[in-house]
Tab-separated table of C-alpha atoms in Angstrom:
chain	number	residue	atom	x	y	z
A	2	UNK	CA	130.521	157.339	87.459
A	3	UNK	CA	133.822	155.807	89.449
A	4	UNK	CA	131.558	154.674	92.079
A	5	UNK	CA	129.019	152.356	89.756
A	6	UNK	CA	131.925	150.856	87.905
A	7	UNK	CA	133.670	149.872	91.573
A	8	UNK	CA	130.059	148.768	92.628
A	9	UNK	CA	129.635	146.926	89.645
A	10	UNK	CA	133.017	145.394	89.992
A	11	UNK	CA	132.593	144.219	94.001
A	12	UNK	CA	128.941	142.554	93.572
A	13	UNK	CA	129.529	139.737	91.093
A	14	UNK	CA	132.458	138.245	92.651
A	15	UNK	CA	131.024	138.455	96.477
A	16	UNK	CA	127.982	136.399	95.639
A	17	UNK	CA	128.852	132.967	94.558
A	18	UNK	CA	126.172	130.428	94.913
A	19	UNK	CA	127.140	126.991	96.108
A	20	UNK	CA	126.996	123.880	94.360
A	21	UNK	CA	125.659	120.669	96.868
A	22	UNK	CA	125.605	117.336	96.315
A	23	UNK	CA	122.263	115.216	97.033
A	24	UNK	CA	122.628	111.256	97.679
A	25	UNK	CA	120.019	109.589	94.666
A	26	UNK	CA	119.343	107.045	97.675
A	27	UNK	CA	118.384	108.968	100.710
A	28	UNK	CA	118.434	112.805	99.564
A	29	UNK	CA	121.198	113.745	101.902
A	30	UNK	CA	124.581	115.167	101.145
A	31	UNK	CA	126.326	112.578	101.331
A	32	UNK	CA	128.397	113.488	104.369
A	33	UNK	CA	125.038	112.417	105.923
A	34	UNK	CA	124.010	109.332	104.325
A	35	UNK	CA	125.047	107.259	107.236
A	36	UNK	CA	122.697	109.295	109.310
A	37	UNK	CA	119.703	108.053	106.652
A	38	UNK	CA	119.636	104.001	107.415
A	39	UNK	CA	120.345	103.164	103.947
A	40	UNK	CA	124.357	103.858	104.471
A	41	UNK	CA	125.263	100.663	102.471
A	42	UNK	CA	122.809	101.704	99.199
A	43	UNK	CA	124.402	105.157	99.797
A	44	UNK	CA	127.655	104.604	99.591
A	45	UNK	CA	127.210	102.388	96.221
A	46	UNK	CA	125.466	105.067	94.688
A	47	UNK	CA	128.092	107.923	95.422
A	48	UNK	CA	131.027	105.341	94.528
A	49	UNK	CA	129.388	104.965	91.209
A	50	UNK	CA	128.028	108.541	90.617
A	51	UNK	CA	130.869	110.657	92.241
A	52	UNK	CA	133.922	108.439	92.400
A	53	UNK	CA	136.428	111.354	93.900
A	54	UNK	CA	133.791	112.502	96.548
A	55	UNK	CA	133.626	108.382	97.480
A	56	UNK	CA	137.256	108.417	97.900
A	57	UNK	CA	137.219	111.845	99.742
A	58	UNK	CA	134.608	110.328	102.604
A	59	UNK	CA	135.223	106.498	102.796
A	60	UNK	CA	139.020	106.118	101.542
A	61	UNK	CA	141.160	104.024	104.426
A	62	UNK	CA	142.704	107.716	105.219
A	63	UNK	CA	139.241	109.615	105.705
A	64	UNK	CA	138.186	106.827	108.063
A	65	UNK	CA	141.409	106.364	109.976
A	66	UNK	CA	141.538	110.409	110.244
A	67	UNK	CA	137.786	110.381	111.562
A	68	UNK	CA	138.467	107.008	114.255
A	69	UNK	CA	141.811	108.654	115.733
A	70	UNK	CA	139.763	111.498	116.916
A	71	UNK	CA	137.179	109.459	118.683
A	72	UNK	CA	138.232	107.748	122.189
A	73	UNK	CA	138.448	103.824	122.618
A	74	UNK	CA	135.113	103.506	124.096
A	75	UNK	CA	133.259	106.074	121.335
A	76	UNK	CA	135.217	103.881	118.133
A	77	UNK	CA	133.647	100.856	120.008
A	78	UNK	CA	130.164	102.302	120.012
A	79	UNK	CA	130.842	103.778	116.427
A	80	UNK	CA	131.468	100.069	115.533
A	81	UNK	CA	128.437	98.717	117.035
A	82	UNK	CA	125.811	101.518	115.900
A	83	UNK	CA	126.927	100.997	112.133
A	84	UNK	CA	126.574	97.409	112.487
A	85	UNK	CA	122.942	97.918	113.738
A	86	UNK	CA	121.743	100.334	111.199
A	87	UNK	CA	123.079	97.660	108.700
A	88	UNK	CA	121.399	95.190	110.108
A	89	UNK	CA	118.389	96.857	110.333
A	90	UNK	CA	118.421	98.257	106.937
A	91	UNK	CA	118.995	94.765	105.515
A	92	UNK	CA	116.001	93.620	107.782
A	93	UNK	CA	114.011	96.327	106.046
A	94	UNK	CA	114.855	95.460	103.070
A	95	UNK	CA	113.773	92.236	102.949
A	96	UNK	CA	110.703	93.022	104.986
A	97	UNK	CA	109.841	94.783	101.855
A	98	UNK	CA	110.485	92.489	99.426
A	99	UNK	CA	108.492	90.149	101.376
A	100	UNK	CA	105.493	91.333	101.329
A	101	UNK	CA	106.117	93.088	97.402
A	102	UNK	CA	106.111	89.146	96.903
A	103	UNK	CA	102.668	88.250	98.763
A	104	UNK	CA	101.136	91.843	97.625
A	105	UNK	CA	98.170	90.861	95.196
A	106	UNK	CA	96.863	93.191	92.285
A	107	UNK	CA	92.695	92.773	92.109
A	108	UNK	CA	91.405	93.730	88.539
A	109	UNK	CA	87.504	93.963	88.845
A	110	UNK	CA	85.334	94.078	85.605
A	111	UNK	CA	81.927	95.678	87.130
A	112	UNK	CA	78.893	96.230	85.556
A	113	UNK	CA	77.551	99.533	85.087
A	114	UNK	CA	74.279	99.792	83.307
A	115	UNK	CA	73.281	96.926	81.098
A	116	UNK	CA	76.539	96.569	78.528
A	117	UNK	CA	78.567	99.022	80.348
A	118	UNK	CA	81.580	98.379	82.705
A	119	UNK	CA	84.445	100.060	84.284
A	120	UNK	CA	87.517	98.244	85.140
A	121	UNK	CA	88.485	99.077	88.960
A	122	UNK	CA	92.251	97.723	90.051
A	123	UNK	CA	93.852	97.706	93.817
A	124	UNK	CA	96.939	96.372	94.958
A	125	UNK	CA	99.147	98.333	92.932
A	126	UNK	CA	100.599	100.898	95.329
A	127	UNK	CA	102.154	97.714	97.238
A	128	UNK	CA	104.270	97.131	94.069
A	129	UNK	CA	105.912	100.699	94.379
A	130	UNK	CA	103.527	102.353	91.336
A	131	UNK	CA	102.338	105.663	91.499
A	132	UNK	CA	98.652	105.104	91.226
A	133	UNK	CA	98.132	108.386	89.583
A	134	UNK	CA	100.616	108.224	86.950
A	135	UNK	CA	99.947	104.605	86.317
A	136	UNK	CA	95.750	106.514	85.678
A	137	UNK	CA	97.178	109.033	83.523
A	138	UNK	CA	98.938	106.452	81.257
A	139	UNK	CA	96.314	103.864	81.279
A	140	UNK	CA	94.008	106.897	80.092
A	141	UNK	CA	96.091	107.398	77.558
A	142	UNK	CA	96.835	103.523	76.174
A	143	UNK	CA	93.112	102.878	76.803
A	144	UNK	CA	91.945	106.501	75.130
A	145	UNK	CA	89.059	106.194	78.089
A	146	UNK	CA	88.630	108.122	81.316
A	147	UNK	CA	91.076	107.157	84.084
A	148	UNK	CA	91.490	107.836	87.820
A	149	UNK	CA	91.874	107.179	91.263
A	150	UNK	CA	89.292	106.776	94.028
A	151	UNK	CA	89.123	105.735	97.537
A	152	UNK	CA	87.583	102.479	98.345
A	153	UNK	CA	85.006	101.634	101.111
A	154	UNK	CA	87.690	99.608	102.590
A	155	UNK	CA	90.235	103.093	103.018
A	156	UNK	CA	92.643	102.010	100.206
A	157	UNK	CA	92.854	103.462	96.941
A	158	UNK	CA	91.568	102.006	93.624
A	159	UNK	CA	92.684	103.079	89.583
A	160	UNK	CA	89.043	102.964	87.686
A	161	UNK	CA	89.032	102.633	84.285
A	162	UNK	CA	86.145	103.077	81.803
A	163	UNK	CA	85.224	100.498	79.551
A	164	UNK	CA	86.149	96.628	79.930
A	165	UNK	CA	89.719	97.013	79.908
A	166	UNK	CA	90.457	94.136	82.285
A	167	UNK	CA	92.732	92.189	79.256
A	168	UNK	CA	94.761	94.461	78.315
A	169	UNK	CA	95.560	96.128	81.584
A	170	UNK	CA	96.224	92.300	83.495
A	171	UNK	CA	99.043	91.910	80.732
A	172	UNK	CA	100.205	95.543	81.152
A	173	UNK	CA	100.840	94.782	85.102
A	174	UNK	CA	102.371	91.319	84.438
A	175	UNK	CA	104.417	93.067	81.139
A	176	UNK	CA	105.112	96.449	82.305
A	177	UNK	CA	105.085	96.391	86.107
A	178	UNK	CA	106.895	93.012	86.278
A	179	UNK	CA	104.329	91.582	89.110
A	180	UNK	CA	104.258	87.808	88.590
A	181	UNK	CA	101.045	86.362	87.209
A	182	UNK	CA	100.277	84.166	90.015
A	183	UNK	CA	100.086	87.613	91.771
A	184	UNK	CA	97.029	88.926	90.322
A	185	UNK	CA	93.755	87.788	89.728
A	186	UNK	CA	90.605	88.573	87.786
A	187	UNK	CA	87.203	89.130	88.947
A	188	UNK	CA	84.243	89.721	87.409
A	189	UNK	CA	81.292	92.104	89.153
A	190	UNK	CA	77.428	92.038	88.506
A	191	UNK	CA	75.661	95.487	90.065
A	192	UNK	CA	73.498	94.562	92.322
A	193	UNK	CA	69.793	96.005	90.880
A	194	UNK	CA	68.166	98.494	93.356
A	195	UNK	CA	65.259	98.679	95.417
């Protein structure tokens, strides 16, 4: 009986499981965010989220300790790397928002069989939407059958039954905050078979 109570008292206090940290930007600890290319966003996000960790990492101290052990030439290089990932990241960034900006949203009305349509919109997944979330809710709003399919072309489409094309180009411009100069309208006629 001595033994299970010492056995009982050594095994809860040995294991201890750890608690990490995880950057909201990049998904690193944050001692490895300026491994990740998005060092600036990083270091915004932890200074807001985890204000003592910030000043543990990029306080005047933690850097000065961290450049006195490098040599001349490695601080030099230091220097010059972080400069390029910033630039490059900033490059990136606007890259992006470029072509978020240019990216078009297509919402086809095409004809089924006689009165029948299906509403078929591409271009979303350029504005950063989930395409199959953004099915599952139109679904929902709509109460019709939603989903995703591939296109001829190799992209990916939402389809949604039932002339929906109203409603959903206001949900993109509303909801999704894509500018209505952005998206456009088209109306398809089946073509009759053979």
């Amino acid at each position: 009986m001595a033994s299970e109570a010492a056995a009982s008292e050594i095994t809860p206090s040995e294991l201890q499981a750890r608690h990490i940290i995880y950057c909201g930007v990049c998904t690193l600890p944050p001692e490895y965010c300026e491994f990740g290319g998005t060092a600036k966003k990083c270091k915004e996000w932890l200074e807001k989220n985890y204000p003592d960790m910030h000043e543990k990492l990029y306080s005047e101290e933690a850097v000065a300790a961290t450049m006195s052990t490098l040599s001349l030439d490695a601080q030099k290089r230091a220097a010059k790397d972080s400069q390029k990932k910033e630039a490059k990241a900033a490059a990136a960034e606007a890259k992006a928002a470029e072509t978020k900006a240019q990216a078009q949203v297509l919402i086809k009305r095409v004809e089924r069989n006689k009165r029948k349509y299906v509403t078929a919109v591409s271009g979303l997944e350029a504005h950063g939407m989930d395409l199959k979330k953004v099915a599952k809710e139109w679904g929902k709003k709509f109460a019709t059958g939603s989903s995703v399919t591939k296109t001829a072309s190799g992209g990916e489409e939402v389809v949604v039954q039932g002339d929906n094309s109203d409603e959903i180009f206001d949900w993109v411009v509303d909801v999704a905050g894509v500018p209505e100069a952005n998206v456009d309208c088209i109306e398809d006629k089946k073509k009759k078979g053979a």
